[in-house]
Coordinates of C-alpha atoms in Angstrom, one line a residue:
Chain A
X1 CA 115.8 200.5 199.1
X2 CA 112.1 200.2 199.2
X3 CA 111.3 199.6 195.5
X4 CA 108.6 201.7 194.2
X5 CA 105.5 199.6 193.9
X6 CA 102.0 200.3 193.2
X7 CA 102.5 202.7 190.6
X8 CA 100.1 201.0 188.2
X9 CA 97.6 203.2 189.2
X10 CA 97.7 206.2 187.0
X11 CA 96.2 208.8 189.5
X12 CA 99.4 209.8 191.2
X13 CA 100.6 213.3 190.4
X14 CA 104.0 212.2 189.1
X15 CA 105.7 215.6 189.5
X16 CA 108.0 217.4 187.0
X17 CA 108.0 214.9 184.3
X18 CA 104.6 214.4 183.6
X19 CA 102.9 217.6 182.0
X20 CA 99.7 216.5 181.7
X21 CA 97.3 215.9 184.3
X22 CA 97.1 212.0 185.5
X23 CA 93.8 210.2 184.5
X24 CA 92.7 206.6 186.7
X25 CA 93.7 204.0 184.3
X26 CA 90.6 201.7 183.7
X27 CA 91.7 199.9 180.7
X28 CA 92.6 196.1 180.5
X29 CA 96.0 195.4 182.0
X30 CA 97.1 194.2 178.3
X31 CA 96.8 198.1 177.3
X32 CA 100.3 198.6 176.2
X33 CA 100.1 202.0 177.2
X34 CA 99.5 201.1 181.1
X35 CA 102.9 198.8 180.4
X36 CA 104.6 201.8 179.2
X37 CA 103.7 204.0 181.9
X38 CA 104.2 201.6 184.9
X39 CA 107.6 199.7 183.3
X40 CA 110.0 202.3 184.3
X41 CA 109.3 202.3 187.9
X42 CA 109.7 198.6 188.2
X43 CA 113.5 198.8 186.8
X44 CA 116.3 199.6 189.3
X45 CA 119.0 201.1 186.9
X46 CA 121.9 200.5 189.5
X47 CA 121.5 196.7 189.7
X48 CA 119.8 195.6 186.6
X49 CA 116.8 194.5 188.7
X50 CA 113.3 194.4 187.2
X51 CA 110.7 193.9 189.7
X52 CA 107.8 191.8 188.0
X53 CA 106.7 190.4 191.7
X54 CA 103.0 190.8 192.0
X55 CA 102.0 192.2 188.8
X56 CA 98.3 192.6 189.9
X57 CA 99.0 195.1 192.2
X58 CA 101.2 197.0 189.7
X59 CA 99.0 197.3 186.4
X60 CA 96.0 198.0 187.7
X61 CA 93.3 195.6 186.4
X62 CA 95.6 192.9 184.8
X63 CA 95.6 189.4 184.8
X64 CA 99.6 188.4 184.8
X65 CA 98.2 184.7 183.8
X66 CA 96.7 186.5 180.7
X67 CA 98.8 185.7 178.0
X68 CA 98.0 188.8 175.7
X69 CA 99.4 190.7 178.7
X70 CA 102.3 188.9 179.4
X71 CA 103.4 188.8 175.8
X72 CA 103.0 192.6 175.4
X73 CA 104.8 193.1 178.5
X74 CA 108.0 190.8 177.5
X75 CA 108.0 192.6 174.2
X76 CA 108.1 195.9 175.8
X77 CA 110.8 194.3 178.5
X78 CA 113.0 193.0 175.2
X79 CA 112.6 196.2 173.6
X80 CA 113.6 198.5 176.1
X81 CA 115.2 197.0 178.8
X82 CA 118.2 194.8 176.9
X83 CA 120.3 195.2 180.0
X84 CA 118.1 193.2 182.5
X85 CA 120.3 191.3 184.9
X86 CA 117.7 190.1 187.4
X87 CA 114.0 189.3 187.5
X88 CA 111.6 188.4 189.9
X89 CA 108.4 186.9 188.9
X90 CA 107.3 186.2 192.1
X91 CA 103.6 186.0 193.7
X92 CA 101.8 186.0 190.0
X93 CA 99.9 182.6 189.9
X94 CA 102.3 181.6 187.2
X95 CA 100.9 177.9 186.1
X96 CA 103.1 177.9 182.7
X97 CA 106.1 179.7 181.7
X98 CA 105.3 179.4 177.7
X99 CA 104.0 183.1 177.2
X100 CA 107.1 184.2 179.2
X101 CA 109.7 182.6 177.1
X102 CA 110.8 185.8 175.2
X103 CA 112.7 186.6 178.6
X104 CA 115.0 184.4 177.1
X105 CA 116.3 187.1 174.6
X106 CA 117.5 189.5 177.2
X107 CA 121.0 189.1 176.7
X108 CA 122.2 190.0 180.2
X109 CA 119.7 187.9 182.6
X110 CA 121.6 186.0 185.3
X111 CA 119.0 185.8 188.0
X112 CA 115.4 184.5 187.8
X113 CA 113.0 184.0 190.5
X114 CA 109.9 181.8 190.0
X115 CA 109.1 181.7 194.0
X116 CA 105.8 181.8 194.9
X117 CA 103.6 180.6 191.7
X118 CA 101.5 177.9 190.4
X119 CA 104.0 176.0 188.5
X120 CA 103.0 172.3 188.7
X121 CA 105.7 170.7 186.5
X122 CA 109.5 171.4 186.5
X123 CA 109.0 170.6 182.8
X124 CA 108.0 174.3 182.4
X125 CA 111.7 175.4 182.5
X126 CA 112.0 174.0 179.2
X127 CA 110.3 177.1 177.6
X128 CA 113.4 179.1 179.3
X129 CA 116.2 176.6 178.2
X130 CA 117.2 179.1 175.3
X131 CA 118.2 181.8 177.9
X132 CA 121.9 182.3 177.4
X133 CA 123.3 183.6 180.4
X134 CA 120.9 182.5 183.3
X135 CA 123.1 181.4 186.1
X136 CA 120.9 181.5 189.3
X137 CA 117.2 179.9 189.5
X138 CA 114.9 180.1 192.2
X139 CA 111.9 178.4 192.1
X140 CA 110.5 177.3 195.5
X141 CA 107.0 177.5 197.1
X142 CA 105.7 175.9 193.7
X143 CA 103.2 173.4 193.7
X144 CA 105.5 170.9 191.5
X145 CA 104.6 167.3 190.9
X146 CA 105.7 165.0 191.2
X147 CA 108.0 165.5 194.7
X148 CA 111.5 165.8 193.5
X149 CA 114.7 166.0 195.9
X150 CA 116.7 169.0 195.0
X151 CA 119.4 166.8 193.4
X152 CA 116.8 165.7 190.9
X153 CA 115.7 169.2 190.6
X154 CA 119.4 170.4 189.7
X155 CA 120.0 167.5 187.8
X156 CA 117.3 168.4 185.3
X157 CA 117.7 172.2 185.3
X158 CA 121.4 171.6 184.7
X159 CA 120.4 169.8 181.0
X160 CA 117.7 172.0 180.4
X161 CA 119.4 175.4 181.1
X162 CA 122.9 174.6 180.8
X163 CA 124.2 177.9 182.0
X164 CA 122.7 177.8 185.4
X165 CA 125.0 177.6 188.3
X166 CA 123.2 177.7 191.1
X167 CA 119.5 176.7 192.1
X168 CA 117.5 177.8 195.4
X169 CA 121.0 179.4 196.1
X170 CA 122.9 176.4 196.2
X171 CA 126.1 175.7 193.7
X172 CA 125.3 172.6 191.4
X173 CA 127.9 170.3 191.4
X174 CA 131.0 170.2 189.6
X175 CA 131.0 168.0 186.3
X176 CA 128.3 166.7 184.2
X177 CA 125.1 165.6 186.4
X178 CA 123.5 162.6 185.5
X179 CA 120.2 162.7 184.5
X180 CA 118.1 159.6 184.3
X181 CA 115.8 159.1 181.5
X182 CA 113.2 158.0 183.8
X183 CA 113.3 161.2 185.6
X184 CA 112.9 163.1 182.5
X185 CA 109.7 161.2 181.8
X186 CA 108.6 161.6 185.3
X187 CA 109.0 165.4 185.4
X188 CA 107.7 166.0 181.7
X189 CA 104.9 163.6 181.2
X190 CA 102.4 163.2 184.5
X191 CA 99.7 160.6 184.5
X192 CA 96.5 162.1 183.3
X193 CA 94.1 159.2 183.6
X194 CA 93.1 159.5 186.9
X195 CA 89.7 160.8 187.2
X196 CA 89.7 164.3 188.7
X197 CA 93.1 164.9 187.7
X198 CA 94.0 168.0 186.5
X199 CA 95.5 168.0 182.9
X200 CA 96.7 171.1 181.6
X201 CA 96.1 171.0 178.3
X202 CA 92.7 170.5 178.6
X203 CA 92.5 173.4 180.9
X204 CA 93.8 175.7 178.1
X205 CA 91.3 174.2 175.9
X206 CA 88.3 174.8 178.0
X207 CA 89.5 178.5 178.8
X208 CA 89.2 178.7 174.6
X209 CA 85.8 177.2 174.7
X210 CA 84.6 179.5 177.3
X211 CA 86.1 182.6 175.3
X212 CA 84.4 181.0 172.2
X213 CA 81.0 180.5 173.8
X214 CA 81.1 184.2 175.3
X215 CA 81.6 185.4 171.6
X216 CA 78.8 183.6 170.4
X217 CA 76.9 185.1 173.4
X218 CA 77.5 188.2 172.3
X219 CA 76.6 187.8 168.9
X220 CA 73.6 185.9 169.8
X221 CA 73.9 183.8 166.8
X222 CA 73.3 180.1 165.9
X223 CA 76.6 178.8 167.3
X224 CA 75.2 179.9 171.0
X225 CA 72.3 177.5 170.2
X226 CA 74.7 174.4 169.4
X227 CA 76.6 175.3 172.7
X228 CA 73.9 174.9 174.7
X229 CA 72.7 171.3 175.7
X230 CA 68.8 170.2 174.9
X231 CA 68.1 170.7 178.7
X232 CA 70.6 173.5 179.6
X233 CA 69.4 175.6 183.0
X234 CA 69.9 179.4 182.7
X235 CA 69.6 181.8 185.3
X236 CA 70.0 185.9 185.3
X237 CA 70.5 187.8 188.6
X238 CA 71.9 191.1 189.5
X239 CA 75.0 190.9 192.3
X240 CA 74.5 192.9 195.9
X241 CA 76.4 196.0 195.7
X242 CA 78.7 197.1 198.7
X243 CA 76.9 199.6 201.0
X244 CA 78.9 202.5 201.8
X245 CA 81.7 201.7 203.9
X246 CA 80.5 203.7 206.8
X247 CA 81.1 202.2 210.5
X248 CA 77.0 201.7 210.3
X249 CA 76.5 198.3 211.8
X250 CA 73.4 198.1 210.2
X251 CA 74.9 197.9 206.6
X252 CA 75.7 193.9 207.4
X253 CA 73.0 192.8 209.9
X254 CA 69.7 192.9 208.8
X255 CA 70.3 193.2 205.2
X256 CA 67.5 191.3 204.0
X257 CA 67.6 189.6 200.4
X258 CA 65.1 191.8 199.1
X259 CA 67.2 195.0 200.0
X260 CA 70.4 193.7 198.8
X261 CA 70.2 195.3 195.4
X262 CA 71.2 199.0 195.0
X263 CA 68.6 201.4 193.4
X264 CA 70.6 201.9 190.4
X265 CA 71.0 197.8 189.5
X266 CA 67.2 197.5 190.5
X267 CA 66.1 200.2 188.1
X268 CA 68.7 198.5 185.3
X269 CA 66.9 195.2 186.2
X270 CA 63.7 196.9 185.9
X271 CA 64.8 197.4 182.4
X272 CA 65.6 193.8 181.6
X273 CA 62.0 192.9 182.9
X274 CA 59.2 192.5 180.7
X275 CA 55.8 190.0 181.3
X276 CA 57.7 187.4 179.1
X277 CA 61.0 187.6 180.3
X278 CA 60.5 187.2 183.8
X279 CA 60.2 184.1 186.1
X280 CA 60.4 181.1 184.1
X281 CA 59.8 179.4 187.4
X282 CA 57.4 178.7 190.1
X283 CA 59.9 178.2 192.6
X284 CA 59.2 180.8 195.5
X285 CA 63.2 180.9 196.4
X286 CA 63.5 183.2 193.1
X287 CA 63.2 186.6 194.3
X288 CA 62.2 189.1 191.8
X289 CA 65.8 190.2 190.8
X290 CA 66.3 186.6 188.9
X291 CA 64.9 184.7 186.4
X292 CA 65.1 181.0 185.7
X293 CA 64.7 179.2 182.0
X294 CA 65.1 175.6 181.3
X295 CA 65.7 173.9 178.0
X296 CA 67.7 175.3 174.8
X297 CA 64.4 177.4 173.3
X298 CA 63.4 179.1 176.5
X299 CA 66.8 179.8 177.3
X300 CA 67.5 181.2 173.9
X301 CA 64.5 183.3 174.1
X302 CA 65.3 185.0 177.3
X303 CA 68.9 185.8 176.1
X304 CA 67.5 187.3 172.9
X305 CA 65.1 190.1 174.7
X306 CA 68.5 191.1 176.9
X307 CA 70.5 194.2 176.1
X308 CA 73.3 193.7 173.6
X309 CA 76.7 192.8 175.5
X310 CA 80.3 192.2 175.0
X311 CA 81.7 189.6 177.5
X312 CA 84.4 188.3 175.5
X313 CA 87.0 191.1 176.4
X314 CA 90.7 190.8 177.1
X315 CA 90.3 191.0 181.2
X316 CA 88.5 188.1 182.0
X317 CA 89.5 186.2 185.0
X318 CA 88.4 182.3 184.1
X319 CA 88.9 179.6 186.8
X320 CA 88.3 176.2 185.9
X321 CA 87.9 172.7 188.1
X322 CA 88.0 169.6 185.6
X323 CA 86.6 166.5 186.1
X324 CA 87.7 163.9 183.7
X325 CA 86.7 160.5 183.1
X326 CA 88.8 157.4 183.1
X327 CA 88.8 154.2 181.5
X328 CA 87.3 154.0 178.2
X329 CA 86.6 157.7 177.9
X330 CA 83.6 160.0 178.3
X331 CA 80.0 158.8 177.4
X332 CA 76.5 160.3 177.5
X333 CA 76.1 158.8 181.0
X334 CA 79.5 159.6 182.2
X335 CA 80.6 162.8 180.7
X336 CA 83.8 164.7 181.6
X337 CA 82.8 167.5 183.6
X338 CA 83.8 171.0 183.9
X339 CA 82.7 173.8 186.4
X340 CA 83.8 177.3 185.2
X341 CA 84.1 180.5 187.0
X342 CA 84.2 183.6 184.7
X343 CA 84.5 187.1 186.0
X344 CA 85.2 190.4 184.7
X345 CA 84.2 193.5 183.2
X346 CA 81.6 193.4 180.3
X347 CA 80.4 196.2 178.0
X348 CA 76.7 196.9 177.9
X349 CA 75.3 198.0 174.7
X350 CA 78.5 198.5 173.2
X351 CA 77.6 200.1 170.0
X352 CA 75.2 202.8 171.2
X353 CA 76.5 206.0 173.2
X354 CA 75.0 204.5 176.3
X355 CA 77.4 201.9 176.2
X356 CA 78.4 201.2 180.2
X357 CA 81.0 199.0 181.6
X358 CA 79.9 196.6 184.4
X359 CA 81.0 193.8 186.2
X360 CA 79.5 190.2 186.0
X361 CA 80.2 186.7 187.5
X362 CA 79.0 183.8 185.3
X363 CA 79.1 180.6 186.2
X364 CA 79.1 177.6 183.6
X365 CA 79.2 173.6 183.5
X366 CA 80.4 172.1 180.3
X367 CA 79.9 168.7 180.0
X368 CA 81.4 166.6 177.2
X369 CA 80.2 163.1 176.2
X370 CA 83.2 162.1 173.7
X371 CA 86.5 162.1 173.8
X372 CA 86.8 164.4 170.5
X373 CA 83.2 166.0 171.0
X374 CA 82.5 169.5 171.9
X375 CA 81.7 170.3 175.4
X376 CA 77.9 171.5 175.5
X377 CA 76.9 174.1 178.5
X378 CA 74.3 172.2 180.7
X379 CA 74.2 175.4 183.3
X380 CA 74.8 178.8 183.1
X381 CA 74.3 181.4 185.9
X382 CA 74.8 184.8 185.0
X383 CA 75.1 187.6 187.7
X384 CA 75.6 191.2 186.8
X385 CA 76.7 194.0 188.9
X386 CA 78.3 197.6 189.1
X387 CA 81.7 198.7 188.6
X388 CA 82.7 198.6 192.4
X389 CA 86.6 199.4 192.8
X390 CA 86.0 199.9 196.5
X391 CA 88.2 196.6 197.9
X392 CA 91.5 197.6 198.3
X393 CA 93.8 195.1 196.0
X394 CA 95.9 194.7 199.0
X395 CA 93.4 193.5 201.5
X396 CA 92.3 191.0 198.8
X397 CA 96.0 190.2 198.3
X398 CA 96.7 189.3 201.8
X399 CA 93.4 187.4 202.5
X400 CA 94.2 184.9 199.9
X401 CA 98.2 184.3 200.2
X402 CA 98.9 181.8 202.9
X403 CA 101.0 183.0 205.9
X404 CA 104.6 183.0 204.1
X405 CA 104.0 186.0 202.3
X406 CA 106.5 186.2 199.3
X407 CA 109.4 188.7 199.5
X408 CA 109.1 191.5 197.6
X409 CA 112.5 192.9 197.4
X410 CA 115.3 191.4 194.8
X411 CA 115.9 188.3 196.0
X412 CA 119.2 187.7 194.8
X413 CA 121.0 190.7 196.7
X414 CA 121.0 191.0 200.3
X415 CA 122.6 194.3 200.9
X416 CA 120.4 197.5 200.9
X417 CA 121.5 199.9 198.9
X418 CA 122.6 202.9 200.8
X419 CA 124.1 204.9 197.8
X420 CA 120.0 205.8 196.5
X421 CA 119.4 206.7 199.8
X422 CA 122.0 209.2 200.0
X423 CA 121.4 210.7 196.7
X424 CA 117.7 211.0 197.9
X425 CA 119.0 212.7 200.9
X426 CA 121.3 215.1 199.0
X427 CA 118.5 216.4 196.4
X428 CA 116.1 216.9 199.4
X429 CA 118.5 219.2 201.3
X430 CA 119.4 221.1 197.9
X431 CA 115.8 221.6 197.0
X432 CA 113.8 221.2 199.8
X433 CA 111.2 219.0 198.1
X434 CA 109.2 216.1 199.8
X435 CA 111.0 212.8 199.7
X436 CA 108.5 211.1 197.5
X437 CA 109.3 213.7 194.9
X438 CA 112.6 213.7 195.1
X439 CA 112.7 209.8 194.4
X440 CA 110.1 210.5 191.5
X441 CA 112.4 212.9 190.0
X442 CA 115.2 210.4 190.2
X443 CA 113.8 207.6 188.9
X444 CA 112.4 208.9 186.1
X445 CA 115.7 210.4 185.1
X446 CA 116.9 206.8 185.9
X447 CA 119.5 207.9 188.7
X448 CA 121.3 210.1 186.4
X449 CA 122.1 212.9 188.7
X450 CA 123.0 215.8 185.6
X451 CA 119.8 214.6 183.8
X452 CA 117.9 215.2 187.1
X453 CA 119.1 218.4 187.6
X454 CA 118.6 219.5 184.1
X455 CA 114.8 218.1 184.4
X456 CA 114.3 220.1 187.5
X457 CA 115.5 223.3 185.9
X458 CA 113.3 222.8 183.0
X459 CA 110.6 222.1 185.5
X460 CA 111.1 225.1 187.8
X461 CA 110.9 227.4 184.5
X462 CA 107.3 226.1 183.7
X463 CA 106.3 226.7 187.0
X464 CA 107.2 230.2 187.1
X465 CA 111.1 230.0 188.2
X466 CA 110.5 227.8 191.3
X467 CA 108.9 224.6 192.6
X468 CA 105.4 224.6 193.7
X469 CA 104.9 225.0 197.3
X470 CA 102.7 221.9 197.5
X471 CA 105.9 220.1 196.5
X472 CA 107.8 221.0 199.2
X473 CA 108.0 219.7 202.9
X474 CA 110.1 218.1 205.5
X475 CA 108.8 214.6 204.7
Chain B
X1 CA 65.3 164.3 194.4
X2 CA 64.2 166.5 197.1
X3 CA 64.3 170.4 196.2
X4 CA 67.6 171.3 195.2
X5 CA 67.2 174.7 196.2
X6 CA 66.2 174.0 200.0
X7 CA 69.0 171.4 200.0
X8 CA 71.6 174.1 198.4
X9 CA 70.2 176.9 200.8
X10 CA 70.7 175.0 203.7
X11 CA 74.1 174.1 202.6
X12 CA 75.6 177.3 202.2
X13 CA 74.1 178.5 205.7
X14 CA 75.5 176.0 207.1
X15 CA 79.0 176.1 205.4
X16 CA 79.6 179.8 205.7
X17 CA 78.2 179.8 209.8
X18 CA 80.7 176.6 210.2
X19 CA 83.4 178.4 208.0
X20 CA 83.0 181.7 210.4
X21 CA 83.0 179.9 213.7
X22 CA 85.2 176.6 213.4
X23 CA 86.7 176.5 210.0
X24 CA 88.6 173.2 210.7
X25 CA 84.8 171.5 211.1
X26 CA 84.2 172.0 207.1
X27 CA 87.0 169.2 206.9
X28 CA 83.7 166.3 206.7
X29 CA 82.2 168.1 203.5
X30 CA 85.1 167.6 201.2
X31 CA 86.1 163.9 200.5
X32 CA 89.0 162.3 198.2
X33 CA 88.5 163.5 195.2
X34 CA 87.0 167.0 196.2
X35 CA 88.7 170.0 194.7
X36 CA 89.1 173.7 195.9
X37 CA 90.3 176.7 193.5
X38 CA 90.9 179.5 196.0
X39 CA 91.7 182.6 194.3
X40 CA 93.7 180.6 191.7
X41 CA 95.4 178.4 194.2
X42 CA 94.2 174.4 193.6
X43 CA 94.0 172.0 196.1
X44 CA 92.7 168.1 195.8
X45 CA 91.4 166.4 198.5
X46 CA 89.9 166.9 202.3
X47 CA 93.2 167.0 203.7
X48 CA 94.8 169.5 201.1
X49 CA 92.0 171.4 201.1
X50 CA 91.7 172.0 204.8
X51 CA 95.3 172.8 204.7
X52 CA 94.8 175.6 202.4
X53 CA 91.4 177.0 204.2
X54 CA 93.3 177.1 207.6
X55 CA 96.4 178.5 206.5
X56 CA 94.8 181.9 204.9
X57 CA 96.8 185.1 206.6
X58 CA 93.7 186.3 208.0
X59 CA 92.7 184.8 211.4
X60 CA 88.9 185.7 211.4
X61 CA 86.2 185.4 208.8
X62 CA 82.8 186.9 208.6
X63 CA 80.3 186.2 206.0
X64 CA 77.1 188.1 205.7
X65 CA 74.9 185.2 205.6
X66 CA 71.7 187.1 205.4
X67 CA 72.9 189.4 202.7
X68 CA 74.2 186.4 200.1
X69 CA 73.0 186.1 196.6
X70 CA 72.2 182.5 196.2
X71 CA 71.6 181.0 192.8
X72 CA 70.7 177.2 192.5
X73 CA 70.7 175.0 189.7
X74 CA 70.3 170.8 189.2
X75 CA 73.0 169.6 187.3
X76 CA 74.4 166.6 185.9
X77 CA 74.9 163.4 188.0
X78 CA 72.1 164.2 190.1
X79 CA 74.6 167.3 191.4
X80 CA 73.6 170.9 192.5
X81 CA 75.4 173.6 191.2
X82 CA 75.3 176.4 193.9
X83 CA 76.2 180.3 193.0
X84 CA 77.2 182.4 195.5
X85 CA 78.1 185.9 196.1
X86 CA 78.0 188.4 198.8
X87 CA 80.1 190.1 201.3
X88 CA 82.5 188.9 204.1
X89 CA 84.5 190.9 206.8
X90 CA 87.7 189.8 207.8
X91 CA 89.5 190.2 211.0
X92 CA 86.8 192.8 212.0
X93 CA 87.6 195.3 209.4
X94 CA 84.3 196.4 208.9
X95 CA 85.2 199.6 207.1
X96 CA 86.3 197.8 204.4
X97 CA 83.9 194.7 203.5
X98 CA 84.7 192.7 200.9
X99 CA 82.6 191.3 197.7
X100 CA 83.3 187.2 196.8
X101 CA 81.8 185.0 194.4
X102 CA 81.9 181.1 195.0
X103 CA 80.8 178.1 193.5
X104 CA 80.0 174.8 194.7
X105 CA 79.0 171.5 193.0
X106 CA 77.3 169.1 195.5
X107 CA 77.2 165.6 195.2
X108 CA 75.3 163.2 197.0
X109 CA 76.5 160.1 198.9
X110 CA 75.2 157.7 201.1
X111 CA 72.6 160.1 202.0
X112 CA 74.7 163.0 202.4
X113 CA 76.1 165.8 200.6
X114 CA 79.4 166.6 200.0
X115 CA 81.1 169.2 198.0
X116 CA 82.8 168.2 194.7
X117 CA 84.3 171.2 193.4
X118 CA 84.5 174.8 195.3
X119 CA 85.7 177.7 193.6
X120 CA 86.6 180.8 195.7
X121 CA 87.3 184.3 194.1
X122 CA 87.9 187.6 196.0
X123 CA 85.9 190.3 193.5
X124 CA 87.9 193.3 193.4
X125 CA 88.2 194.2 190.0

C-alpha cells in the first residue's frame, strides 16, 4: 500500500483522534514533540517496517544529518517501537552511521537499507556491529571509497556484522569468509595526506568551530575578536525575496538589482543603517543594501551596532569544503583553508518581545596556519532575509537528486499488501467516510479493527452522534 | 590584481548563462582539484563534477541573472570569494521559482580564472 508520507507538516486535520486543532509546526526537527507526532505514521504495524527514508520531507525543518535530531529520533524508536523488523534510511544524505548506532538496541531488527546516502567508507558499518539480528543489508548508491567488489564488501560485513546473511540481496557464501588485514586497512583508513582530500574528522571539527563562532558572534564577546583574522573582510546584505508566484512574467525579467528587496526587508535594513554603519567601501558595485568592512576593528565596530541575534540554534545547515595542505603542514603562507556555507533560521532580538525569526545565509572562509592552531575567519559574508516557506520541499528534492530516484517503499518486501486496502475499503463502505479519513483512523489505532470501531464510536459521540459531513464522501 | 568585484561579477554572469544554455560547457571552469558540494553531495575533479551537474533530474534551468544578489570579497591566496543568492526556475515552472545560494572560490591559473570550490544549496527552509 502507498505508505503514509509527508505527515510531518502538522497542518492536516487528523480526524477523530486529535481533539485539538492542528497548528503548523515550525520548530526545529529535533523537537521531541514533532518526532512523537510523526513517528506513528512511519511505522507499518503489519510487517514491522519503519520508513525513515527522506526524513527531510517527513519532519518539517529537520536535518537528518543533525546529530541531536537523530539521537532524539533513535531514542524514541528504541523506547516505543521495539518490534521494528525493517528500517529504510534511504535518501537522507547520511555520511556517518555514528548517531544512528542506538538502532542496534532493537532486538527484532533484521533488515536495514542504507541505499542512496552519502556514506564514504564501509568502515561506518562498525557503528552497527552490535545489532544482534540484522540479516539483510542494502548499501547501494553510496560514494564508498575505495571501490570494493561485492566479495570484498561481503567479507568485511560478515566480520563486522556477524548476523548478516545477505548483502545487496545476494546471499553470503557459506563458511567463514576470508578477510585480508590489508583489506580492513584499505576500508577503514583512507589516505588523508593529499591536498584537497576530504578528511572526515576535520569536517566535524570545522562544524564545531562554526558553532563556536556563531555563539561568540551572538554574545559579541572577546572570543569573537580572537576568531576574526586581522585582515578579515565582512559584508552584510539582505537577501532578495521571492515575488508573488503569480504568472506575471515581469516578476522575473527586468528585476533590477535595486528592486530585489521587498519593502519589509528594506524597512528592516533601514533600521540597521546609521551614518557610521553604512558603506565601509567606496566600491560602486555595492548597492545601498550592503555594507562592507575590512580589518578586525572596523568589522567588530559594525557588528556591535547590529541588532542582537541568536544564530547558534539547532537547525543549522552547514556545508563545508576543506582544503588541506600536504607535506609539512599548514603555514602562514600556505594555510589550510575551509569554505563554509551556513544557512538556517536565526532569532533577531531574542530577548525582547519583538523577537522575530528570519532566514540567513552566511559564507565563511577559515584559515588554519598551523596544524594545532585555531581556525581564523578571513571572510564573513552575512546575508539576511525573511522567512519564506514558499518553495515546495518536493520540488527542491527533485532538483537535487540525480535521475535514479530512490525507492520509497519497503525495500525488503516485493509483494503489495492487499489485506490493508481491503480493510480500508470495508471501513469506507460501512461508514461512508472519505478514504483519507478511513486510513487515518486505522493508522491511529495501528490497524486494530476493534479499537478502530471503538474510537469511531467515541468520535461520533463528540460530534453529536454522527460523522461530520465534511468527512464523508465518495473518494 | 585587477578589481575582484569586476572579475567576480563577470564570472557569475558567464557561469549562469552557460549553465542555462549549455551546461556541459562549464567543464573548462573546473580543474582536477576543484570541489563541488551540490546540496550536500560532493564531487571532486572536473569529470565527476560535470557528471553531477549533467545528471540532475531537471532538464532545463533558468537562473534569474538580472536579479541575483552578489557579494564579492578577495580572499587568501589571491583568490576571489563570490557569494550569490537568487532565484531559478526549473523546467519552465514559472509558478514555483526557487531560491538558491551558491558560493564560489575563484583561483587564478595562467591568466584564467577557474572554480576551486563550489557550494550550491536550494533554500527552502
